[in-house]
mmCIF file of N, CA and C in Angstrom:
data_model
loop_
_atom_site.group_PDB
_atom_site.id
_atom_site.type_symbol
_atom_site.label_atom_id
_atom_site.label_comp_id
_atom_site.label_asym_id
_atom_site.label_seq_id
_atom_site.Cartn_x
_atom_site.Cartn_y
_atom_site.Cartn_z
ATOM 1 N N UNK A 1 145.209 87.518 -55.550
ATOM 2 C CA UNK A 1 144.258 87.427 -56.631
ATOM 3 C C UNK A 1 144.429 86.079 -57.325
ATOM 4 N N UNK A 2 143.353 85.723 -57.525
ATOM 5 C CA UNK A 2 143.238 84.154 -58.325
ATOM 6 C C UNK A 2 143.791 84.258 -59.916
ATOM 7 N N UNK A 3 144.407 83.384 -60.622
ATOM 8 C CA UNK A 3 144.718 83.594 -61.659
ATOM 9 C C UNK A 3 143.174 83.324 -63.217
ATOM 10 N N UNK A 4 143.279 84.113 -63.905
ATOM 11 C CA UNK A 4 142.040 83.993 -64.583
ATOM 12 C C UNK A 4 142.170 82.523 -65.510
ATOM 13 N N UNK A 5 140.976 82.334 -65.850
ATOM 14 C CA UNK A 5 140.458 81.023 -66.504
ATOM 15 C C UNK A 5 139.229 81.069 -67.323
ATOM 16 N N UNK A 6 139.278 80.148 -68.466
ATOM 17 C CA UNK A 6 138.404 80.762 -69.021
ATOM 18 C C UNK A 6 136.829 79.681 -68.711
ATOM 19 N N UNK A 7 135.667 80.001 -68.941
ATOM 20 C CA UNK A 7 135.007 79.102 -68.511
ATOM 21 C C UNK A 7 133.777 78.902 -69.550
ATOM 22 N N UNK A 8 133.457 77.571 -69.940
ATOM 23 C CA UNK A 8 132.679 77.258 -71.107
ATOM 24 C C UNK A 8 131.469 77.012 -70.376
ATOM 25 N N UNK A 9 130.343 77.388 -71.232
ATOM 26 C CA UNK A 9 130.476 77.717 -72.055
ATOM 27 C C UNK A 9 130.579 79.395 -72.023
ATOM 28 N N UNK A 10 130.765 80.021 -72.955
ATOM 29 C CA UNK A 10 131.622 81.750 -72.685
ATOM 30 C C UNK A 10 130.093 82.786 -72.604
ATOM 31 N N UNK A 11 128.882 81.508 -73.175
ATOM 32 C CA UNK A 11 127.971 82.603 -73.104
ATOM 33 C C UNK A 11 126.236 81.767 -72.598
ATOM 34 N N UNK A 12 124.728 82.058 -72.033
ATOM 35 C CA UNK A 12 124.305 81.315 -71.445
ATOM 36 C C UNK A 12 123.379 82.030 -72.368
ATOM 37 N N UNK A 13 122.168 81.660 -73.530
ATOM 38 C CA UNK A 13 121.085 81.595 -74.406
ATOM 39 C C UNK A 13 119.595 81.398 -72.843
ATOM 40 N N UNK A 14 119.704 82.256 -72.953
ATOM 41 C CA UNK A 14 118.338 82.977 -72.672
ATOM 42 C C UNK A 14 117.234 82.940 -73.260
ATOM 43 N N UNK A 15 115.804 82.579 -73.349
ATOM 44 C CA UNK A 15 114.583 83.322 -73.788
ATOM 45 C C UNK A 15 113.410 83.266 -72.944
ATOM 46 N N UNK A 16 112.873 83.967 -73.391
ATOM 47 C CA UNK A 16 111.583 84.721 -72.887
ATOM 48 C C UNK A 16 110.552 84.885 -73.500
ATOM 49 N N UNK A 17 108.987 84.809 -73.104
ATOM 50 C CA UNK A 17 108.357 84.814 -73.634
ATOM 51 C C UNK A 17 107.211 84.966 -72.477
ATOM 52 N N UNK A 18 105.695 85.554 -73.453
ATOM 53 C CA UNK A 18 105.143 86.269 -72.576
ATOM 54 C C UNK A 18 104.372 84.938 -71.804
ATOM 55 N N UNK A 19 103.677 85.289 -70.139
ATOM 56 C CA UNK A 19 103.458 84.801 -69.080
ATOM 57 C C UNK A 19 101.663 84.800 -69.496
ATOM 58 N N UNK A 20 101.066 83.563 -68.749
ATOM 59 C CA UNK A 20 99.522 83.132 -68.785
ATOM 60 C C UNK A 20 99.357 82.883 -67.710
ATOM 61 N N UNK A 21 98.371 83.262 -67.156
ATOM 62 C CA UNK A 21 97.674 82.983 -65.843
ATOM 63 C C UNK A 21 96.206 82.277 -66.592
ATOM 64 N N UNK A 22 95.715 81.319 -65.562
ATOM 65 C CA UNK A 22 94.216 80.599 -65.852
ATOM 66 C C UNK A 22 93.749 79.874 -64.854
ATOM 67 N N UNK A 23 92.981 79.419 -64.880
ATOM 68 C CA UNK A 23 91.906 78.436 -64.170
ATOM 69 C C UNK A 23 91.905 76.781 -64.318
ATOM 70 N N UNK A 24 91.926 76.407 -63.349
ATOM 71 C CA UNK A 24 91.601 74.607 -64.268
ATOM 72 C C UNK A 24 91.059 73.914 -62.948
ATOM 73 N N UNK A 25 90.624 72.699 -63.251
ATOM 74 C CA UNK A 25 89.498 72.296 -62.163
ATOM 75 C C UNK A 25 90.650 71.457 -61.387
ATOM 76 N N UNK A 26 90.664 71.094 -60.455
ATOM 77 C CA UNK A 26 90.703 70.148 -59.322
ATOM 78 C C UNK A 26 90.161 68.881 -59.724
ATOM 79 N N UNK A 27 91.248 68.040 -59.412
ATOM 80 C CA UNK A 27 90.814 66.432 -59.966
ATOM 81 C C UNK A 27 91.634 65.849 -58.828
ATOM 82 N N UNK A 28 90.100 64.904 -57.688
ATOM 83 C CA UNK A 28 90.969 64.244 -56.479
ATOM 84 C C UNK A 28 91.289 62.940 -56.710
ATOM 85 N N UNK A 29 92.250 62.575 -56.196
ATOM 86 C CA UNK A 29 92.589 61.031 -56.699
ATOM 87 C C UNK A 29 92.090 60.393 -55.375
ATOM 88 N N UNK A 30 91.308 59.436 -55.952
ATOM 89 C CA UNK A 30 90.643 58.584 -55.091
ATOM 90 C C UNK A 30 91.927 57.344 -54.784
ATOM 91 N N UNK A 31 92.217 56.719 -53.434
ATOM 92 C CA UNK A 31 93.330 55.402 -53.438
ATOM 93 C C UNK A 31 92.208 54.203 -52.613
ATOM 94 N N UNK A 32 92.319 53.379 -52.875
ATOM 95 C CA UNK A 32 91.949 52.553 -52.151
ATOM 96 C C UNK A 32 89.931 51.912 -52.340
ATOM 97 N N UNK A 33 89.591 50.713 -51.608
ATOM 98 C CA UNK A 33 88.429 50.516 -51.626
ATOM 99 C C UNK A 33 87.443 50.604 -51.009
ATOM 100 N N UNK A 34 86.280 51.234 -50.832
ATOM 101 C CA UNK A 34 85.590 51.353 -49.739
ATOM 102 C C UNK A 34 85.193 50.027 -49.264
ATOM 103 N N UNK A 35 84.517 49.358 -47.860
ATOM 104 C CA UNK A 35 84.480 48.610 -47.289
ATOM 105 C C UNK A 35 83.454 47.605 -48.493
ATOM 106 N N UNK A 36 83.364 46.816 -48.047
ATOM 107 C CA UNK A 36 82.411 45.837 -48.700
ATOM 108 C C UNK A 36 80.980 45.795 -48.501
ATOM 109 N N UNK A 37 80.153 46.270 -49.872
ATOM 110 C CA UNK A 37 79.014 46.861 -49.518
ATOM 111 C C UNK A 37 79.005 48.468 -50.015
ATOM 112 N N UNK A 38 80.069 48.916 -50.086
ATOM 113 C CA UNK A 38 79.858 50.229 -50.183
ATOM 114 C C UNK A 38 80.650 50.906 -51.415
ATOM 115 N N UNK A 39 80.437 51.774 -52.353
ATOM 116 C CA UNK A 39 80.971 52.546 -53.142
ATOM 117 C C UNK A 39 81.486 53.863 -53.531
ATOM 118 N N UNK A 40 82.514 54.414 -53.519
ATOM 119 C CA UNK A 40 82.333 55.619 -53.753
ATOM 120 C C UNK A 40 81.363 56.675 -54.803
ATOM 121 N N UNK A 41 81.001 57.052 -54.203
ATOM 122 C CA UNK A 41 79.833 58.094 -54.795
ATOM 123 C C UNK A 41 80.213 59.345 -55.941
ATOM 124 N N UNK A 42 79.618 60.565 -55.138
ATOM 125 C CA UNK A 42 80.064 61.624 -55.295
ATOM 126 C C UNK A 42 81.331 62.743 -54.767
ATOM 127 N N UNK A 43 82.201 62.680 -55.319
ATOM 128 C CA UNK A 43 83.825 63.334 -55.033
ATOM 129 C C UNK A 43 83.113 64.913 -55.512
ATOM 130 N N UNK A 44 83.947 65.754 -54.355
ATOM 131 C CA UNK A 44 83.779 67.094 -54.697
ATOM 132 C C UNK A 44 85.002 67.445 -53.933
ATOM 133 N N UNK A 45 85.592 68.867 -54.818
ATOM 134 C CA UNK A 45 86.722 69.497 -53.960
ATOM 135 C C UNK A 45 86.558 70.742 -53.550
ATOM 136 N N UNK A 46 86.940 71.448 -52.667
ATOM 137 C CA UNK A 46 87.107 72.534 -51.986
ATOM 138 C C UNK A 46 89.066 72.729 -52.375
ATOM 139 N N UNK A 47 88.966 73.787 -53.403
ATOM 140 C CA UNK A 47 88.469 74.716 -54.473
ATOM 141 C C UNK A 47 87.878 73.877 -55.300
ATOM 142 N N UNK A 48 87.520 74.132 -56.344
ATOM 143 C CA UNK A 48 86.788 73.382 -57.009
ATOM 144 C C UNK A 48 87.765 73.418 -58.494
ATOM 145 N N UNK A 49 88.342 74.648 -58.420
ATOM 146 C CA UNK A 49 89.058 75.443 -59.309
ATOM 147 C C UNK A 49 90.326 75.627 -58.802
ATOM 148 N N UNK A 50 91.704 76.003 -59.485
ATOM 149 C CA UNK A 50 93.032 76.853 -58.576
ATOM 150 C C UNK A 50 93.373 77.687 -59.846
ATOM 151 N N UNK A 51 94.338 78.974 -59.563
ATOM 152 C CA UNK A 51 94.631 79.659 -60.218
ATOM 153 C C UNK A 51 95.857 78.939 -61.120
ATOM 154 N N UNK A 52 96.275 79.238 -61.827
ATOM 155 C CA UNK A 52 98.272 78.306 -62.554
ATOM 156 C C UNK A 52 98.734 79.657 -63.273
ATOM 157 N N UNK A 53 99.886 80.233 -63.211
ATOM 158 C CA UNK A 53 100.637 81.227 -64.144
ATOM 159 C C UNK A 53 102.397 80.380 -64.573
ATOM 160 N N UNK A 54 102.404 80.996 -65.304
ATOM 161 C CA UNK A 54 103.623 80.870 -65.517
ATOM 162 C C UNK A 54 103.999 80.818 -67.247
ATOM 163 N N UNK A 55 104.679 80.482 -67.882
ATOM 164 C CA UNK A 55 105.231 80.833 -68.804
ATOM 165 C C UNK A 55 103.828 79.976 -70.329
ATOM 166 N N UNK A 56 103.472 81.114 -70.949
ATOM 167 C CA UNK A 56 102.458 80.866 -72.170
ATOM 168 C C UNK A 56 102.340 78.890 -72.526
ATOM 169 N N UNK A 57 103.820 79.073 -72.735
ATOM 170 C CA UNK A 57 103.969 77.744 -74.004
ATOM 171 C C UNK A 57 103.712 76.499 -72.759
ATOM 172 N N UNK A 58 103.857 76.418 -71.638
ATOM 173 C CA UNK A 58 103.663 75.500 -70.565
ATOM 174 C C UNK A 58 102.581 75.667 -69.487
ATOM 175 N N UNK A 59 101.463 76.701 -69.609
ATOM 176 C CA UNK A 59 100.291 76.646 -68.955
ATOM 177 C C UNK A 59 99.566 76.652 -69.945
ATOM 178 N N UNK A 60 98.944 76.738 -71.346
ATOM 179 C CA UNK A 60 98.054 76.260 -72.324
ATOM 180 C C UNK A 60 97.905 74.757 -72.400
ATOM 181 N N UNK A 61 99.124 74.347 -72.162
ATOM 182 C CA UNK A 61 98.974 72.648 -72.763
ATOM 183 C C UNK A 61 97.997 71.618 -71.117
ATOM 184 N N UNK A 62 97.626 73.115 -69.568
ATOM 185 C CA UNK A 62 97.597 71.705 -68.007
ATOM 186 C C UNK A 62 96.310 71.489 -68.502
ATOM 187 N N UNK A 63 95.578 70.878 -68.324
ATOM 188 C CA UNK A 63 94.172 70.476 -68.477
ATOM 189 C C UNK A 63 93.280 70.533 -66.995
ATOM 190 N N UNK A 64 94.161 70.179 -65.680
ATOM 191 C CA UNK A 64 94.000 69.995 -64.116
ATOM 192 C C UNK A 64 95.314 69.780 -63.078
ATOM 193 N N UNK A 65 94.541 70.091 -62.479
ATOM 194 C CA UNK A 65 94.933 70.038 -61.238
ATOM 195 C C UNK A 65 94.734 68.707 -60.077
ATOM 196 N N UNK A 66 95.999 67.738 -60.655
ATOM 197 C CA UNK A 66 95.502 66.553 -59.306
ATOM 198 C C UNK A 66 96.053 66.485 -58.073
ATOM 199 N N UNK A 67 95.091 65.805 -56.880
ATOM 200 C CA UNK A 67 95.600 66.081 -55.838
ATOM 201 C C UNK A 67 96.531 64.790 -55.378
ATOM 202 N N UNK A 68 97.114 64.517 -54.251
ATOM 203 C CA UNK A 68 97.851 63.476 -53.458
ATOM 204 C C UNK A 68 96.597 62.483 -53.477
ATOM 205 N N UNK A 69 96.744 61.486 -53.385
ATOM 206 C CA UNK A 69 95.914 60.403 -52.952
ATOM 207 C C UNK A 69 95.192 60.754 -51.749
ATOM 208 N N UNK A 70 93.811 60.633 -51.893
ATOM 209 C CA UNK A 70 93.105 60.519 -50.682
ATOM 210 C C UNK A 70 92.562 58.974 -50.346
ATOM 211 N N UNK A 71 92.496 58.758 -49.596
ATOM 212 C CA UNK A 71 92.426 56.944 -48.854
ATOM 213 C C UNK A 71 91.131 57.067 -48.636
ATOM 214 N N UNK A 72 90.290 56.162 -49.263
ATOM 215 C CA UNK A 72 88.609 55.367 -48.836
ATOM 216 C C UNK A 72 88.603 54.213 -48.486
ATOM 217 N N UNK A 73 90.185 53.287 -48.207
ATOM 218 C CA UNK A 73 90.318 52.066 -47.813
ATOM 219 C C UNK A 73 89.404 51.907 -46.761
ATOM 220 N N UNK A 74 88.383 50.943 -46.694
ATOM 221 C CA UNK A 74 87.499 50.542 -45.460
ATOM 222 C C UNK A 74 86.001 51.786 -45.040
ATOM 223 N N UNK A 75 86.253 52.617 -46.299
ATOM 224 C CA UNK A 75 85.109 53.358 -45.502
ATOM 225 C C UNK A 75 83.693 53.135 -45.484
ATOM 226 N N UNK A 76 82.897 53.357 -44.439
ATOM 227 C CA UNK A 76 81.766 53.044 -44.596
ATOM 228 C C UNK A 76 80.787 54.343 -44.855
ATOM 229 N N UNK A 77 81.750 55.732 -44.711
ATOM 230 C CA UNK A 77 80.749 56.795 -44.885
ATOM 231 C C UNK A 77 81.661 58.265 -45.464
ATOM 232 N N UNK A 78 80.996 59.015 -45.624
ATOM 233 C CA UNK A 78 81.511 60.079 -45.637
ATOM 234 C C UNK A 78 83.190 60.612 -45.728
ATOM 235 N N UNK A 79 83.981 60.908 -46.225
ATOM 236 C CA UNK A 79 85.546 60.926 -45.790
ATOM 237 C C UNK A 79 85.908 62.262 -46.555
ATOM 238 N N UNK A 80 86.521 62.774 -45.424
ATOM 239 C CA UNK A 80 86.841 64.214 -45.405
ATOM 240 C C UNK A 80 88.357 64.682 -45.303
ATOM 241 N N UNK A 81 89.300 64.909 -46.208
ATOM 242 C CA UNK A 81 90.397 64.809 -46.250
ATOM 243 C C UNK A 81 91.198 66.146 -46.302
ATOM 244 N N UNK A 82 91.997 66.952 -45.919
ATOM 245 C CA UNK A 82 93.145 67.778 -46.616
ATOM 246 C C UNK A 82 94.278 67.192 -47.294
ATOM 247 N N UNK A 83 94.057 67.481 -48.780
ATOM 248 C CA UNK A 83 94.953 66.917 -49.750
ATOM 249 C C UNK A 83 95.171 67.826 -50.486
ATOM 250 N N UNK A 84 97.272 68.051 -50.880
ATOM 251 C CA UNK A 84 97.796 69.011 -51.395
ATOM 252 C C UNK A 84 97.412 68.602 -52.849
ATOM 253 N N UNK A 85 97.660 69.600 -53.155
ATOM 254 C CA UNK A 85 98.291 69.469 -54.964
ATOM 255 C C UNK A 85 98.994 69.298 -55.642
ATOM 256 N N UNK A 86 99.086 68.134 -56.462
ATOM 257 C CA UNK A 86 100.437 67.622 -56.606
ATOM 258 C C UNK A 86 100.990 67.491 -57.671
ATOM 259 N N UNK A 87 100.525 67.705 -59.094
ATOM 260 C CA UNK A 87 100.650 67.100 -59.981
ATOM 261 C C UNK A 87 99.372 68.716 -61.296
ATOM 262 N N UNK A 88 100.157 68.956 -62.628
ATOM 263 C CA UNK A 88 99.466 69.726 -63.121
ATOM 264 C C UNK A 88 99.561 68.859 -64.200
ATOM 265 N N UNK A 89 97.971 68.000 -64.668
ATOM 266 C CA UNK A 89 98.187 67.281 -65.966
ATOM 267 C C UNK A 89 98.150 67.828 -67.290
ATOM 268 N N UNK A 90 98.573 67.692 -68.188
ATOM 269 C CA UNK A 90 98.664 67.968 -69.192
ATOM 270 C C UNK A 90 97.114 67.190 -70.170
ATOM 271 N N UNK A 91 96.938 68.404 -71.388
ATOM 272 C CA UNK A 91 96.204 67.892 -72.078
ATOM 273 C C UNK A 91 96.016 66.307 -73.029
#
């Protein structure tokens, strides 16, 4: 048997408080320039929306949901990306 010891701190402060679930939009981050001649337009995401839960005092304050960089470096049309979610901004 190991000999006892005492270990600081002697006690660990806990709290709790009640849980929020909500909605917030999707915001894609555009990186880069489209080719010369051309501009980015209209950005839309697939969700458009995502769900967020978690603790009251820290899901009231996200405002969105941004994604990873999506790249338009050089494009001349259309660009169709899978991009995670990366980032929950604050108000």
């Amino acid at each position: 048997m190991l000999p006892s010891s005492s270990v600081t701190p002697a006690a660990v402060p806990l709290t709790f408080e009640p849980s929020l679930s909500r909605t917030v939009p999707v915001v894609p981050v555009v990186d880069g320039e489209p080719a010369s001649g051309y501009r980015v337009g209209r950005i839309l995401s697939t969700p458009e929306q995502v769900a967020i839960a978690g603790p009251n005092s820290h899901v009231v304050g996200i405002a969105s949901a941004t994604t990873e960089p999506i790249s338009v470096a050089g494009a001349t049309g259309p660009v169709t990306d899978a991009a995670h979610m990366i980032r929950l901004s604050k108000r």
